[in-house]
XYZ file of N, CA and C in Angstrom:
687
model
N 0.824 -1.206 0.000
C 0.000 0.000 0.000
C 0.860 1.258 0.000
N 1.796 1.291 0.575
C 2.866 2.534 1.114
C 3.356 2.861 -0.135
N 3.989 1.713 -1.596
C 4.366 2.054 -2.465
C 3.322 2.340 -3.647
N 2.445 1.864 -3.540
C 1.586 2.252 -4.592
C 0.316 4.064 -4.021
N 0.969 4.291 -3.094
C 1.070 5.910 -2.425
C 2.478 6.678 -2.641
N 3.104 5.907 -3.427
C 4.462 6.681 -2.957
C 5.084 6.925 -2.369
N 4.593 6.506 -1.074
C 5.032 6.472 0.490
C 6.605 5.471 0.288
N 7.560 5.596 -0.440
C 8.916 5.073 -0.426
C 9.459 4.736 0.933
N 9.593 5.475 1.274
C 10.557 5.428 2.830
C 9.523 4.763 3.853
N 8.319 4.763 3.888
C 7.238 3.904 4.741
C 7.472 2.409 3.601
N 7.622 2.703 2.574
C 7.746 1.113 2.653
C 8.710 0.421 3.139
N 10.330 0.620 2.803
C 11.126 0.472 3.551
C 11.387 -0.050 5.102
N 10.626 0.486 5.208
C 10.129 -0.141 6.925
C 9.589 -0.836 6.793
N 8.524 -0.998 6.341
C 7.440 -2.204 6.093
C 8.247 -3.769 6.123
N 8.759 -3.319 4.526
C 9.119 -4.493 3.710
C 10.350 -5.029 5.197
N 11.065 -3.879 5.608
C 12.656 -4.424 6.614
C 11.843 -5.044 7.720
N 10.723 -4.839 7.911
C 10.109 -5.534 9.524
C 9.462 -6.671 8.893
N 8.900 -7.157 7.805
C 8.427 -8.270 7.352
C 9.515 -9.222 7.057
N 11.103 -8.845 6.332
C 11.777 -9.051 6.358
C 12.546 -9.867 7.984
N 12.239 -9.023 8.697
C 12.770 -9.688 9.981
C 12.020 -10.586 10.801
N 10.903 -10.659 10.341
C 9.877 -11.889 10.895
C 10.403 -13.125 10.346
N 9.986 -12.674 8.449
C 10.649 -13.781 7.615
C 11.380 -14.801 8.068
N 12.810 -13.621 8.602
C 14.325 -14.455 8.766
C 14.112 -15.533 9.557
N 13.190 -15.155 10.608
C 13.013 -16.043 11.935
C 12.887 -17.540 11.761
N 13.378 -18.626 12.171
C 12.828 -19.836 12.068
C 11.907 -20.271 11.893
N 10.918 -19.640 12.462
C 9.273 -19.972 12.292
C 8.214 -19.144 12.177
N 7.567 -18.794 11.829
C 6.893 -17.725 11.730
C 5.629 -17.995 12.757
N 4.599 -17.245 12.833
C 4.068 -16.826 14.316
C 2.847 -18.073 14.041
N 2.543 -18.897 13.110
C 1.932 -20.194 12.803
C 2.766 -21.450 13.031
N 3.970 -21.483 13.605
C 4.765 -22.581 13.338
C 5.199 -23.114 12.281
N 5.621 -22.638 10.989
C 5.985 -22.875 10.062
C 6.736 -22.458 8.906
N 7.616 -23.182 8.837
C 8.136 -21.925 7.646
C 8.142 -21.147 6.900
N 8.594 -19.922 6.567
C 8.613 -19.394 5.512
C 8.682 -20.046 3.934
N 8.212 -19.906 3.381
C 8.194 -20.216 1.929
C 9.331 -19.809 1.042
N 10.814 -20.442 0.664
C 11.539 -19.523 -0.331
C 11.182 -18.570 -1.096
N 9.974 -18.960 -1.756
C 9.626 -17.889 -2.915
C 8.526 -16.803 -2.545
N 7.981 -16.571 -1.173
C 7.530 -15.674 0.066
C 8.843 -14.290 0.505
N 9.721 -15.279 0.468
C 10.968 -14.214 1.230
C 11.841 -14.002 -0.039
N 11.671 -14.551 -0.928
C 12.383 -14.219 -2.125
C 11.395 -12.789 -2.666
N 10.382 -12.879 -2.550
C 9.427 -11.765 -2.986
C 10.013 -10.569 -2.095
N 9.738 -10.623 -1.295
C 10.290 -9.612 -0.301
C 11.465 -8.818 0.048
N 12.127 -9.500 -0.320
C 13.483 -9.054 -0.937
C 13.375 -8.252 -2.032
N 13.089 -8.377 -3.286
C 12.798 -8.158 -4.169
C 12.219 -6.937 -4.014
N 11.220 -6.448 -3.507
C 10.281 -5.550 -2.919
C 10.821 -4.620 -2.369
N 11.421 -5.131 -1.455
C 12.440 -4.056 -0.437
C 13.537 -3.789 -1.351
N 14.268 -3.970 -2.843
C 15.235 -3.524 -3.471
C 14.624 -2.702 -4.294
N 12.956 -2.968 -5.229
C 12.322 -1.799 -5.224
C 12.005 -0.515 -4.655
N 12.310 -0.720 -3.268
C 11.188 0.534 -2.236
C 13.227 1.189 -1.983
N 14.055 0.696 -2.166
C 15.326 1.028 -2.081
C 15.792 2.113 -3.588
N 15.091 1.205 -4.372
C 15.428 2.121 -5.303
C 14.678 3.274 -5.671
N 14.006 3.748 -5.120
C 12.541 4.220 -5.025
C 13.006 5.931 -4.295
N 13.785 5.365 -2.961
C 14.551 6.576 -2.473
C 15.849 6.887 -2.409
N 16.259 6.227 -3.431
C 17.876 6.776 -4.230
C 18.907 6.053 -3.166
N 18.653 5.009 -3.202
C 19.301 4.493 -2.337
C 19.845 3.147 -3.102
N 20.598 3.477 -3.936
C 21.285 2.284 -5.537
C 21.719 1.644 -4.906
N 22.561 1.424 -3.952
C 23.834 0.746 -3.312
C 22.884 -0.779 -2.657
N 22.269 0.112 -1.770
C 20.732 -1.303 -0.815
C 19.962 -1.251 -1.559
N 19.898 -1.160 -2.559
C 18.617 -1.519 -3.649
C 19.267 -2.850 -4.673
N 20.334 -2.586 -5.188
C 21.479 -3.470 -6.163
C 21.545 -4.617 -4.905
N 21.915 -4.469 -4.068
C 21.992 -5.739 -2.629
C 21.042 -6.662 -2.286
N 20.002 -5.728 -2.214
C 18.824 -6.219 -2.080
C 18.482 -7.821 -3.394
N 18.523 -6.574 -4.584
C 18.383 -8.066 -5.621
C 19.496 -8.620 -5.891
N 20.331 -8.886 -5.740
C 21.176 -9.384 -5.683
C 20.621 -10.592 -5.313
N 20.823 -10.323 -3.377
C 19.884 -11.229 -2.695
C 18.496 -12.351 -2.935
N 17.646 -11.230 -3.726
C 16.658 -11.810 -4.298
C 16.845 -12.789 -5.210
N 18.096 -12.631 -6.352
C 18.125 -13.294 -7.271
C 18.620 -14.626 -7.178
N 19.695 -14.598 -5.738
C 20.238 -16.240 -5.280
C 19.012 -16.815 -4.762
N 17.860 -16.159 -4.304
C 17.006 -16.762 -3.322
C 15.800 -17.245 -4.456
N 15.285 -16.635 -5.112
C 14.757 -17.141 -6.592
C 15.174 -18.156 -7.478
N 16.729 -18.567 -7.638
C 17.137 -18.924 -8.167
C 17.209 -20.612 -7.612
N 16.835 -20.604 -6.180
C 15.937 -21.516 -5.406
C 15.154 -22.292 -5.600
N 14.508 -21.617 -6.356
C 13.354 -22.221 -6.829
C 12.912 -22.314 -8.260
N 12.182 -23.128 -8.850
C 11.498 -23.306 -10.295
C 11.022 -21.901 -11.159
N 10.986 -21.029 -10.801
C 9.991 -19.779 -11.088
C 11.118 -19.222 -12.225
N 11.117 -19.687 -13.179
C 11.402 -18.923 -14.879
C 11.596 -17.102 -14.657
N 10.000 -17.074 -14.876
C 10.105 -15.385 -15.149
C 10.639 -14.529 -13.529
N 10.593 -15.574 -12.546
C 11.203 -14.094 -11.016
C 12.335 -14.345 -11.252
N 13.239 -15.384 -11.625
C 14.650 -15.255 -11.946
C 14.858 -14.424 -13.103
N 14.044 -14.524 -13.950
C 14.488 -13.641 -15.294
C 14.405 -12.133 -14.972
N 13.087 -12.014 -14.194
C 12.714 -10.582 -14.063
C 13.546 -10.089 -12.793
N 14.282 -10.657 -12.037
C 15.321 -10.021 -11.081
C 16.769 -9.634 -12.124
N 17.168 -10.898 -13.087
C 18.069 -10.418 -13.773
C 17.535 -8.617 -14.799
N 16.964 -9.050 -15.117
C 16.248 -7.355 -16.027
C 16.400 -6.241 -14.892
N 15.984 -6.442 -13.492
C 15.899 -5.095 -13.028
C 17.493 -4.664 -12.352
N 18.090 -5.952 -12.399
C 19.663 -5.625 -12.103
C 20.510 -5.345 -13.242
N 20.001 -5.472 -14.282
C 20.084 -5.444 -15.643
C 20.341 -3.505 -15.647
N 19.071 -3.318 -15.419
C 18.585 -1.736 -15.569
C 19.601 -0.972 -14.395
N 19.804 -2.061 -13.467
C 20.737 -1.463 -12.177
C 22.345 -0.738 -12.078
N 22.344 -1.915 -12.839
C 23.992 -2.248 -13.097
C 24.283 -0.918 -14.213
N 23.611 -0.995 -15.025
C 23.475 -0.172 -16.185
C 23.678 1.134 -15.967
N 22.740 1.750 -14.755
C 22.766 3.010 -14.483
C 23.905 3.616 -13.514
N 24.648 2.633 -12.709
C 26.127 2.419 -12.408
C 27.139 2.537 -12.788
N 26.789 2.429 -14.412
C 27.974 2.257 -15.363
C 28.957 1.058 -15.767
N 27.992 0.153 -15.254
C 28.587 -1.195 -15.157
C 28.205 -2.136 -16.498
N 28.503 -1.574 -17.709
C 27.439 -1.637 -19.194
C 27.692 -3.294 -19.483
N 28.776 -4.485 -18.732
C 28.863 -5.196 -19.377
C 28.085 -6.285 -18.728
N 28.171 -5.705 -16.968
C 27.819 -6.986 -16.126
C 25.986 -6.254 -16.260
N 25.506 -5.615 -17.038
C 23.877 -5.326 -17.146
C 24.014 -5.953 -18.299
N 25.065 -5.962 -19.352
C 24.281 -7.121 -20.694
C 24.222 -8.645 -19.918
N 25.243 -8.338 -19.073
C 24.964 -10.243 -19.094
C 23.629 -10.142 -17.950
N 23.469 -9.952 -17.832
C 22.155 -10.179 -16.845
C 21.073 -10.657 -18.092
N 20.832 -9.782 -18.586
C 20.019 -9.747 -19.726
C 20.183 -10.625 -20.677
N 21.527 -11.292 -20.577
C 21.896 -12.608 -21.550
C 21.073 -13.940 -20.940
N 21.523 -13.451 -19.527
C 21.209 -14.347 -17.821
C 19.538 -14.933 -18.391
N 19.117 -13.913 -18.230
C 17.364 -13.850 -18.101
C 17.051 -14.217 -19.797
N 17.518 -14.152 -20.725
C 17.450 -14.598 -22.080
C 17.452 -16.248 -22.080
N 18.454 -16.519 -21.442
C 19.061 -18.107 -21.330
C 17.737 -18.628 -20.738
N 17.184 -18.125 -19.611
C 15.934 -19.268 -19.254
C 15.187 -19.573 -20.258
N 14.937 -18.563 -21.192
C 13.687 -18.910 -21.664
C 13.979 -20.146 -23.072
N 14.739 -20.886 -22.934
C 15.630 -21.764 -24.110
C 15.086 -23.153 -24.053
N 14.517 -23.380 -23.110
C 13.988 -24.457 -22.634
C 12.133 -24.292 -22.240
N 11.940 -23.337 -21.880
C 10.139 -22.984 -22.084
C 9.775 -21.996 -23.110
N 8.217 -21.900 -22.699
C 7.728 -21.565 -24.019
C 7.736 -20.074 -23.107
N 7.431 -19.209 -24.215
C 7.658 -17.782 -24.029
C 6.592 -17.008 -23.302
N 6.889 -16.351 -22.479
C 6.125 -15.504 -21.959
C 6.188 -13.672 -21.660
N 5.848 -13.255 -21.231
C 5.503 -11.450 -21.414
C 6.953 -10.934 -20.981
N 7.335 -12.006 -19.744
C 8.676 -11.802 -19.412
C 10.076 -11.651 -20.457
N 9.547 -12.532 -21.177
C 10.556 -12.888 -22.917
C 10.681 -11.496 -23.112
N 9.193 -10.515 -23.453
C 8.534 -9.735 -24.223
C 9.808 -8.224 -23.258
N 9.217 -8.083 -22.349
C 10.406 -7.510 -21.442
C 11.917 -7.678 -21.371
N 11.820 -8.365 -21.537
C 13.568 -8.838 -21.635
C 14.173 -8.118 -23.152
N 13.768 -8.716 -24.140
C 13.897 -8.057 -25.595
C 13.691 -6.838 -25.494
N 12.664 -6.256 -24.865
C 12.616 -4.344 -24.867
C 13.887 -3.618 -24.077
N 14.338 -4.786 -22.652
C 14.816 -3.770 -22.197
C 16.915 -3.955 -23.126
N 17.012 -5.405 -23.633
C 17.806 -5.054 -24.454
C 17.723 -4.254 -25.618
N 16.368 -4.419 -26.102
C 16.438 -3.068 -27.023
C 17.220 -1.639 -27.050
N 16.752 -0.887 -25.541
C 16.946 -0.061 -25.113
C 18.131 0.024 -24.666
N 19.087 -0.734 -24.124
C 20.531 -0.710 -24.065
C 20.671 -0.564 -25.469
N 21.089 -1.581 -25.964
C 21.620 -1.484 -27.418
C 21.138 -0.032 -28.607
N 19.939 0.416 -28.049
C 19.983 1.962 -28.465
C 20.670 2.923 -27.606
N 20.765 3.103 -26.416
C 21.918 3.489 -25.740
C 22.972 3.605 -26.190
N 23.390 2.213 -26.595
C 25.100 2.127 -26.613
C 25.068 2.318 -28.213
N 24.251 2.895 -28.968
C 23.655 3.102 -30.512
C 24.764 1.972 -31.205
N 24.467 0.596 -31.035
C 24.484 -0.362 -31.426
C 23.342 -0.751 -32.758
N 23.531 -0.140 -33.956
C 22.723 -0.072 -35.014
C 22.287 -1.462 -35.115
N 23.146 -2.156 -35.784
C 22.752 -4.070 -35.921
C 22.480 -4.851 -34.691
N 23.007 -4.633 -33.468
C 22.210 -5.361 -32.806
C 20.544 -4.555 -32.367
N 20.127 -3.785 -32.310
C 18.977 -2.774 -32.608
C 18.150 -3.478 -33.376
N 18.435 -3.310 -34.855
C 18.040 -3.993 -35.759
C 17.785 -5.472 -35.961
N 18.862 -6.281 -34.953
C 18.147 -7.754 -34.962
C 17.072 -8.105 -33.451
N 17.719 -7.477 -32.515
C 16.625 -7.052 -31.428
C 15.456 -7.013 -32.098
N 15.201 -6.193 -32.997
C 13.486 -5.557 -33.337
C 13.093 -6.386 -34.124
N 13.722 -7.109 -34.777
C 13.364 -8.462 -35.620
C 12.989 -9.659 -34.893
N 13.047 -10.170 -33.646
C 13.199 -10.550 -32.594
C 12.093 -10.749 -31.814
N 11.803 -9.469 -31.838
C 10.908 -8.755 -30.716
C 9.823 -8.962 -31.700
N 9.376 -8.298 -32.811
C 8.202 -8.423 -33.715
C 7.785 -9.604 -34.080
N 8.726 -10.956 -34.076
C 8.303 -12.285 -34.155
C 7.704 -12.724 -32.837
N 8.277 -12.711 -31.751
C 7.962 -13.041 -30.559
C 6.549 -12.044 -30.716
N 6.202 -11.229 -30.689
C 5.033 -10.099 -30.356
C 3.966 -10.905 -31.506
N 3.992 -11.384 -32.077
C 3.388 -12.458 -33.162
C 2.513 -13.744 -32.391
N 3.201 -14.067 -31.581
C 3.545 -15.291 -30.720
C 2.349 -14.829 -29.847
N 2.623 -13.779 -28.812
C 2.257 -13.457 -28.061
C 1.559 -11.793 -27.974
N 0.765 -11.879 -28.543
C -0.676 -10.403 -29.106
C -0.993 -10.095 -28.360
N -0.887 -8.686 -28.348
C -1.473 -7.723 -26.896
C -1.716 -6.220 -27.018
N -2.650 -6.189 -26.888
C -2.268 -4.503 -27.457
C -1.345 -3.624 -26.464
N -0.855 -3.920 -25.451
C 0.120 -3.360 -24.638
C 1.644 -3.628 -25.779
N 1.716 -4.973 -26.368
C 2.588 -5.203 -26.941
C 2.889 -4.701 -28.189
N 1.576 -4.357 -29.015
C 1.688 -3.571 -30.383
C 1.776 -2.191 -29.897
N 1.922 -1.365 -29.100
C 2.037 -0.026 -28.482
C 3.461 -0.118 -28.307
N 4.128 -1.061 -27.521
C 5.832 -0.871 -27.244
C 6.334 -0.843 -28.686
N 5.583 -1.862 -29.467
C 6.785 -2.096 -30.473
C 6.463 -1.185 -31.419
N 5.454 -0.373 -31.212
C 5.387 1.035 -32.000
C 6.221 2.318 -31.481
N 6.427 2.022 -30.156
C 7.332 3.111 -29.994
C 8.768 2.831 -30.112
N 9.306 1.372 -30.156
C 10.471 1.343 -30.608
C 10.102 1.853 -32.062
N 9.758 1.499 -32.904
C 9.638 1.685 -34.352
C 9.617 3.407 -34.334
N 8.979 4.261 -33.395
C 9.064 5.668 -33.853
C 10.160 5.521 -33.562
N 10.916 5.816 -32.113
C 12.175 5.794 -31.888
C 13.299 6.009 -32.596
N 13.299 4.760 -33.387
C 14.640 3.671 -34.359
C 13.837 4.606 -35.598
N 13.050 5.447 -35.959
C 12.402 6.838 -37.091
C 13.229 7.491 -36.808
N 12.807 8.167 -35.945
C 13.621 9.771 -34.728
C 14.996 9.160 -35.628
N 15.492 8.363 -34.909
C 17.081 8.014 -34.838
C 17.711 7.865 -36.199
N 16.584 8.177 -37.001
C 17.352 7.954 -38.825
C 16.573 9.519 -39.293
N 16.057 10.096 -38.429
C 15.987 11.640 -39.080
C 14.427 11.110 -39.657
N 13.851 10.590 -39.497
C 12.647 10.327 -40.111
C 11.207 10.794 -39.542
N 11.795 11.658 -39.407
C 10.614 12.504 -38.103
C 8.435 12.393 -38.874
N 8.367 12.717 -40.094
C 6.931 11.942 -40.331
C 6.591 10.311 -40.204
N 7.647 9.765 -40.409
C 7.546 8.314 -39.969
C 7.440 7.684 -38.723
N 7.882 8.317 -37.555
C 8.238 8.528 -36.460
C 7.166 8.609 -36.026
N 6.809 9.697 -36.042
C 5.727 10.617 -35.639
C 4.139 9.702 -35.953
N 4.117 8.896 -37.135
C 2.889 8.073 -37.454
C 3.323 6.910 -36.591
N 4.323 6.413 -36.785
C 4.732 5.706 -35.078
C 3.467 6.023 -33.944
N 4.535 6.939 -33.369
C 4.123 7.209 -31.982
C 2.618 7.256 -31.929
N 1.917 8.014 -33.297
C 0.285 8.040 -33.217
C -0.464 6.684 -32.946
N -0.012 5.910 -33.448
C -0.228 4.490 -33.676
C 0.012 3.604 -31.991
N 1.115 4.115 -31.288
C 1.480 3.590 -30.129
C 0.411 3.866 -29.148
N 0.086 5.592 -29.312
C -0.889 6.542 -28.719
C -2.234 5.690 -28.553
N -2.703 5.476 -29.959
C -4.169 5.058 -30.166
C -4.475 3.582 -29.357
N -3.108 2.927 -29.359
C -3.628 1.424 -29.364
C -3.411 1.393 -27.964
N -2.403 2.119 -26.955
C -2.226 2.216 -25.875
C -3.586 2.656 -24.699
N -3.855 3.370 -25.582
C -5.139 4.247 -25.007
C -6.243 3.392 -24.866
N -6.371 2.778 -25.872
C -7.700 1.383 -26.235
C -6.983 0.181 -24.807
N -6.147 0.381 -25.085
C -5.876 -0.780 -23.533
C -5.435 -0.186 -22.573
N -5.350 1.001 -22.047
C -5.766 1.512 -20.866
C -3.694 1.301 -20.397
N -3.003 1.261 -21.330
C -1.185 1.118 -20.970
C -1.148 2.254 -20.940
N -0.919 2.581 -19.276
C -0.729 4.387 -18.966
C 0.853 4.626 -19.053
N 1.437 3.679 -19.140
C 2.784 4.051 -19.454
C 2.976 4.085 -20.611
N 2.982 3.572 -21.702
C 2.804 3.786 -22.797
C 2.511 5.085 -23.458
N 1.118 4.946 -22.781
C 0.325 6.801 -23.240
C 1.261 7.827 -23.075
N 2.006 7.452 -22.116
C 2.304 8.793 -21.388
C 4.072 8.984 -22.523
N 4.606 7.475 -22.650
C 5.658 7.918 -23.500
C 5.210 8.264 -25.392
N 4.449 7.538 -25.024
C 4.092 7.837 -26.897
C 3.718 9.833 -26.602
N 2.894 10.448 -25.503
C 2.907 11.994 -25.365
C 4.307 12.260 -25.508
N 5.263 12.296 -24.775
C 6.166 12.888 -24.669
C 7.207 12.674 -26.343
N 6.967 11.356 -27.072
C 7.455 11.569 -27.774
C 6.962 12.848 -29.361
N 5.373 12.553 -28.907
C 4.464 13.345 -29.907
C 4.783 14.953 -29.289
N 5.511 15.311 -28.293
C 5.716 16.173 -27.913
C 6.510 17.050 -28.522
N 7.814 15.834 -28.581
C 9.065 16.078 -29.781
C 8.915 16.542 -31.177
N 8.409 15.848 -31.396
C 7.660 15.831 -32.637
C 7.409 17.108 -33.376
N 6.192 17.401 -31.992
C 5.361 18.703 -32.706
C 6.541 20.132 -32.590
N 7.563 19.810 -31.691
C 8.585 21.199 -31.099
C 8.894 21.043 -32.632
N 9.697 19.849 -33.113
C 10.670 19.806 -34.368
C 9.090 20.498 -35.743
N 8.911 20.274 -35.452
C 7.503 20.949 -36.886
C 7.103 22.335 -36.520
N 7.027 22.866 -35.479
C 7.200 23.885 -34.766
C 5.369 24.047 -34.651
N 4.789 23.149 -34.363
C 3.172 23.577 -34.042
C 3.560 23.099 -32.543
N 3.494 24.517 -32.114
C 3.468 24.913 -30.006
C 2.155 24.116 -29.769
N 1.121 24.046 -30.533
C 0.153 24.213 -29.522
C 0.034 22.660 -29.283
N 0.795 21.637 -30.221
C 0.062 20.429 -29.773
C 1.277 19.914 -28.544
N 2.277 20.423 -29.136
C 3.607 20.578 -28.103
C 3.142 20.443 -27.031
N 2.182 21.703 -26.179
C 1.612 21.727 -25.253
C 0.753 20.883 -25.085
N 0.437 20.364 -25.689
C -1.104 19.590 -25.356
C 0.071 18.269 -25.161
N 0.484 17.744 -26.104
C 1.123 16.451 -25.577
C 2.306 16.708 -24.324
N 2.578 17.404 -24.179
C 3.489 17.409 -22.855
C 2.749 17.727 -21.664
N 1.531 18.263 -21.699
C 0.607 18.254 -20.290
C 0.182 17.259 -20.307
N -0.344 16.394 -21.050
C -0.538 14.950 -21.115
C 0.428 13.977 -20.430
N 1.561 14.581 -21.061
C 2.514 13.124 -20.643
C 2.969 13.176 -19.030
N 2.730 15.100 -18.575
C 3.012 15.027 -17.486
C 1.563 14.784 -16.797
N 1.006 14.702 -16.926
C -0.327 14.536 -16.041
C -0.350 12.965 -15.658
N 0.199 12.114 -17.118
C 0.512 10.504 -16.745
C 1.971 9.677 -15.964
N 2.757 11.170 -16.205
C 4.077 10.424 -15.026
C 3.980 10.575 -14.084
């Protein structure tokens, strides 16, 4: 509740006193904790860490999480701890030990069938590899990603891979192409209620309209996008 208020630093507490029950031998039923109970929690508490700029016990935290996940059978919480240490490591400056994470969390899925987690994993290498403006791997990423998104139909999923597609526009000077992008990300995002989405497809239609020089939609999509961050 504390984090979905924003209440960061109340969660912190939360999650560290649930945390210390956890640890206990037994919990107040006589029975153990569940690995993948206290593996959550962990996890949680490296969120609510990162939440109040606190990188150092947030990176620890999953860390933690990820040996304790790794515990157990669960595919996508091992994959999806590698992705957010992925994003961790990354913002550290640590560009090689965040690809392999992302190699990490790639490797599970070699042996099952694919899931949204896959779908995540491919975006957020996307987004490195546009970072590090890695043209060809970009380019086979999105080849990648549009087969898998085939697989697995969503309109949350035809919205991302429209805003990579404006994006990887922008990034070749293709600003009307781009721009029918992002409209496209806009519309389909909106129809499924992906407020994150909405809010980046605004900010990019934001761009957009500055580079064409019509202010007024400028404004309109950037009060938008801030009204959704």
């Amino acid at each position: 509740r504390a984090l979905a208020i924003y209440a960061n630093e109340e969660a912190v507490r939360h999650y560290g006193a649930a945390l210390a029950m956890a640890r206990e031998p037994h919990d107040m039923h006589g029975g153990e904790v569940s690995p993948s109970v206290l593996s959550e929690l962990v996890q949680r508490l490296g969120d609510a860490y990162e939440r109040i700029g606190k990188r150092g016990a947030a990176v620890e935290a999953l860390y933690e999480a990820l040996a304790l996940w790794e515990q157990t059978d669960n595919v996508t919480a091992v994959s999806g701890v590698h992705r957010q240490l992925a994003r961790a490591e990354w913002e550290r400056g640590h560009l090689d030990i965040a690809h392999g994470h992302l190699k990490a969390g790639l490797a599970l899925f070699a042996a099952v069938e694919p899931s949204q987690e896959l779908v995540e994993l491919h975006l957020a290498r996307w987004h490195m590899l546009f970072l590090s403006a890695d043209i060809a791997g970009m380019l086979q990423t999105r080849k990648e990603l549009q087969s898998l998104v085939e697989r697995l139909p969503s309109p949350t999923n035809e919205a991302k891979l429209n805003l990579i597609a404006s994006i990887a526009a922008l990034d070749q000077l293709d600003l009307v192409g781009a721009r029918e992008y992002a409209l496209c990300a806009l519309t389909v995002a909106e129809q499924a209620q992906d407020l994150h989405s909405c809010c980046r497809a605004h900010g990019l239609l934001a761009e957009f309209a500055m580079r064409f020089g019509d202010h007024r939609s400028m404004g309109h999509h950037t009060a938008r996008a801030l009204d959704l961050a």
